[in-house]
PDB file of C-alpha atoms in Angstrom:
ATOM      1  CA  UNK A   8      54.250 -21.138  59.184  1.00 73.00           C
ATOM      2  CA  UNK A   9      53.472 -17.373  59.034  1.00 79.00           C
ATOM      3  CA  UNK A  10      55.389 -17.298  55.661  1.00 86.00           C
ATOM      4  CA  UNK A  11      53.097 -20.231  54.261  1.00 80.00           C
ATOM      5  CA  UNK A  12      50.027 -18.484  55.495  1.00 84.00           C
ATOM      6  CA  UNK A  13      51.387 -15.109  54.052  1.00 83.00           C
ATOM      7  CA  UNK A  14      52.205 -16.970  50.651  1.00 86.00           C
ATOM      8  CA  UNK A  15      48.734 -18.349  50.722  1.00 86.00           C
ATOM      9  CA  UNK A  16      47.126 -15.183  51.414  1.00 85.00           C
ATOM     10  CA  UNK A  17      49.075 -13.471  48.495  1.00 85.00           C
ATOM     11  CA  UNK A  18      48.155 -16.335  46.350  1.00 87.00           C
ATOM     12  CA  UNK A  19      44.443 -15.927  47.236  1.00 90.00           C
ATOM     13  CA  UNK A  20      44.728 -12.019  46.404  1.00 84.00           C
ATOM     14  CA  UNK A  21      46.260 -12.716  43.269  1.00 86.00           C
ATOM     15  CA  UNK A  22      43.527 -15.311  42.523  1.00 86.00           C
ATOM     16  CA  UNK A  23      40.792 -12.935  43.466  1.00 88.00           C
ATOM     17  CA  UNK A  24      42.384 -10.009  41.470  1.00 87.00           C
ATOM     18  CA  UNK A  25      42.635 -12.486  38.478  1.00 91.00           C
ATOM     19  CA  UNK A  26      38.953 -13.457  38.950  1.00 93.00           C
ATOM     20  CA  UNK A  27      37.958  -9.881  39.249  1.00 91.00           C
ATOM     21  CA  UNK A  28      39.773  -9.159  35.949  1.00 89.00           C
ATOM     22  CA  UNK A  29      38.196 -12.075  34.118  1.00 91.00           C
ATOM     23  CA  UNK A  30      34.619 -11.049  35.733  1.00 91.00           C
ATOM     24  CA  UNK A  31      35.390  -7.343  34.246  1.00 91.00           C
ATOM     25  CA  UNK A  32      36.473  -8.778  30.868  1.00 92.00           C
ATOM     26  CA  UNK A  33      33.509 -11.285  30.842  1.00 94.00           C
ATOM     27  CA  UNK A  34      31.096  -8.258  31.445  1.00 93.00           C
ATOM     28  CA  UNK A  35      32.785  -6.098  28.935  1.00 94.00           C
ATOM     29  CA  UNK A  36      32.413  -8.910  26.420  1.00 94.00           C
ATOM     30  CA  UNK A  37      28.817  -9.274  27.183  1.00 95.00           C
ATOM     31  CA  UNK A  38      28.030  -5.828  26.701  1.00 96.00           C
ATOM     32  CA  UNK A  39      29.873  -5.802  23.529  1.00 95.00           C
ATOM     33  CA  UNK A  40      28.169  -8.627  22.120  1.00 97.00           C
ATOM     34  CA  UNK A  41      24.825  -7.218  23.257  1.00 96.00           C
ATOM     35  CA  UNK A  42      25.583  -4.125  21.340  1.00 97.00           C
ATOM     36  CA  UNK A  43      26.789  -6.065  18.298  1.00 96.00           C
ATOM     37  CA  UNK A  44      23.503  -7.913  18.484  1.00 97.00           C
ATOM     38  CA  UNK A  45      21.271  -4.949  18.772  1.00 97.00           C
ATOM     39  CA  UNK A  46      23.452  -3.338  15.628  1.00 97.00           C
ATOM     40  CA  UNK A  47      22.846  -6.492  13.729  1.00 97.00           C
ATOM     41  CA  UNK A  48      19.141  -6.548  14.471  1.00 97.00           C
ATOM     42  CA  UNK A  49      18.913  -2.793  13.421  1.00 97.00           C
ATOM     43  CA  UNK A  50      20.803  -3.570  10.271  1.00 97.00           C
ATOM     44  CA  UNK A  51      18.549  -6.738   9.399  1.00 97.00           C
ATOM     45  CA  UNK A  52      15.206  -4.803  10.049  1.00 97.00           C
ATOM     46  CA  UNK A  53      16.691  -1.929   7.860  1.00 97.00           C
ATOM     47  CA  UNK A  54      17.465  -4.376   5.086  1.00 97.00           C
ATOM     48  CA  UNK A  55      14.319  -6.183   5.387  1.00 98.00           C
ATOM     49  CA  UNK A  56      12.177  -3.002   5.247  1.00 97.00           C
ATOM     50  CA  UNK A  57      14.135  -2.024   2.223  1.00 97.00           C
ATOM     51  CA  UNK A  58      13.465  -5.197   0.579  1.00 97.00           C
ATOM     52  CA  UNK A  59       9.915  -5.215   1.474  1.00 98.00           C
ATOM     53  CA  UNK A  60       9.644  -1.594   0.136  1.00 98.00           C
ATOM     54  CA  UNK A  61      11.430  -2.599  -3.299  1.00 97.00           C
ATOM     55  CA  UNK A  62       8.920  -5.537  -3.498  1.00 98.00           C
ATOM     56  CA  UNK A  63       6.022  -3.632  -3.131  1.00 98.00           C
ATOM     57  CA  UNK A  64       7.039  -1.100  -5.471  1.00 98.00           C
ATOM     58  CA  UNK A  65       7.662  -3.790  -7.977  1.00 97.00           C
ATOM     59  CA  UNK A  66       4.493  -5.266  -7.344  1.00 98.00           C
ATOM     60  CA  UNK A  67       2.617  -1.889  -7.662  1.00 97.00           C
ATOM     61  CA  UNK A  68       4.313  -1.315 -10.959  1.00 97.00           C
ATOM     62  CA  UNK A  69       3.501  -4.709 -12.256  1.00 97.00           C
ATOM     63  CA  UNK A  70      -0.098  -4.231 -11.178  1.00 98.00           C
ATOM     64  CA  UNK A  71      -0.386  -0.972 -13.030  1.00 97.00           C
ATOM     65  CA  UNK A  72       1.003  -2.289 -15.973  1.00 97.00           C
ATOM     66  CA  UNK A  73      -1.317  -5.309 -16.076  1.00 97.00           C
ATOM     67  CA  UNK A  74      -4.298  -2.672 -15.290  1.00 98.00           C
ATOM     68  CA  UNK A  75      -3.222  -0.497 -18.222  1.00 97.00           C
ATOM     69  CA  UNK A  76      -3.105  -3.648 -20.627  1.00 98.00           C
ATOM     70  CA  UNK A  77      -6.553  -4.798 -19.336  1.00 98.00           C
ATOM     71  CA  UNK A  78      -7.952  -1.471 -19.702  1.00 97.00           C
ATOM     72  CA  UNK A  79      -6.353  -1.183 -23.367  1.00 97.00           C
ATOM     73  CA  UNK A  80      -7.883  -4.608 -24.135  1.00 97.00           C
ATOM     74  CA  UNK A  81     -11.288  -3.666 -23.016  1.00 97.00           C
ATOM     75  CA  UNK A  82     -11.347  -0.285 -24.919  1.00 97.00           C
ATOM     76  CA  UNK A  83     -10.309  -2.267 -27.968  1.00 97.00           C
ATOM     77  CA  UNK A  84     -13.048  -4.857 -27.496  1.00 97.00           C
ATOM     78  CA  UNK A  85     -15.527  -2.063 -26.950  1.00 97.00           C
ATOM     79  CA  UNK A  86     -14.478  -0.526 -30.073  1.00 97.00           C
ATOM     80  CA  UNK A  87     -14.716  -3.579 -32.101  1.00 96.00           C
ATOM     81  CA  UNK A  88     -18.122  -4.187 -30.817  1.00 95.00           C
ATOM     82  CA  UNK A  89     -19.318  -0.599 -31.566  1.00 95.00           C
ATOM     83  CA  UNK A  90     -17.913  -1.012 -35.090  1.00 94.00           C
ATOM     84  CA  UNK A  91     -19.797  -4.538 -35.625  1.00 93.00           C
ATOM     85  CA  UNK A  92     -22.985  -2.959 -34.427  1.00 90.00           C
ATOM     86  CA  UNK A  93     -22.461   0.113 -36.827  1.00 91.00           C
ATOM     87  CA  UNK A  94     -21.803  -2.273 -39.519  1.00 90.00           C
ATOM     88  CA  UNK A  95     -24.388  -4.816 -39.008  1.00 89.00           C
ATOM     89  CA  UNK A  96     -27.172  -3.175 -36.988  1.00 86.00           C
ATOM     90  CA  UNK A  97     -29.614  -3.333 -40.112  1.00 88.00           C
ATOM     91  CA  UNK A  98     -29.005  -6.948 -40.418  1.00 90.00           C
ATOM     92  CA  UNK A  99     -29.590  -7.487 -36.741  1.00 85.00           C
ATOM     93  CA  UNK A 100     -32.868  -5.701 -36.776  1.00 86.00           C
ATOM     94  CA  UNK A 101     -33.963  -7.452 -39.818  1.00 88.00           C
ATOM     95  CA  UNK A 102     -33.167 -10.942 -38.180  1.00 89.00           C
ATOM     96  CA  UNK A 103     -34.765  -9.696 -35.190  1.00 86.00           C
ATOM     97  CA  UNK A 104     -37.862  -8.520 -36.785  1.00 84.00           C
ATOM     98  CA  UNK A 105     -37.994 -11.563 -38.810  1.00 86.00           C
ATOM     99  CA  UNK A 106     -37.784 -13.950 -35.701  1.00 88.00           C
ATOM    100  CA  UNK A 107     -40.594 -11.857 -34.043  1.00 87.00           C
ATOM    101  CA  UNK A 108     -43.109 -11.927 -37.011  1.00 87.00           C
ATOM    102  CA  UNK A 109     -42.174 -15.749 -37.956  1.00 81.00           C
ATOM    103  CA  UNK A 110     -40.920 -14.989 -41.432  1.00 70.00           C
TER     104      UNK A 110
END
């Protein structure tokens, strides 16, 4: 009987050692997963920040280009208006004078 109890005790000790080893492995695995998760999150955040920065630069470049185009168009329109005025201002004055005097 003592032998059976001793053998059961040995089995219990072995089972406890296995469970402790499993718990230690489980804890180590959980820590490793936490570190991998933190690493993944850092990498994702870095890549996201880079993507946002690239997008922002692209948008700034496009806006700058469009602004230059609009500015050039406005300058051309102003130049043509001034040229038209220089070429036709006498006619405009005569037409306006005629409208005011009723002629």
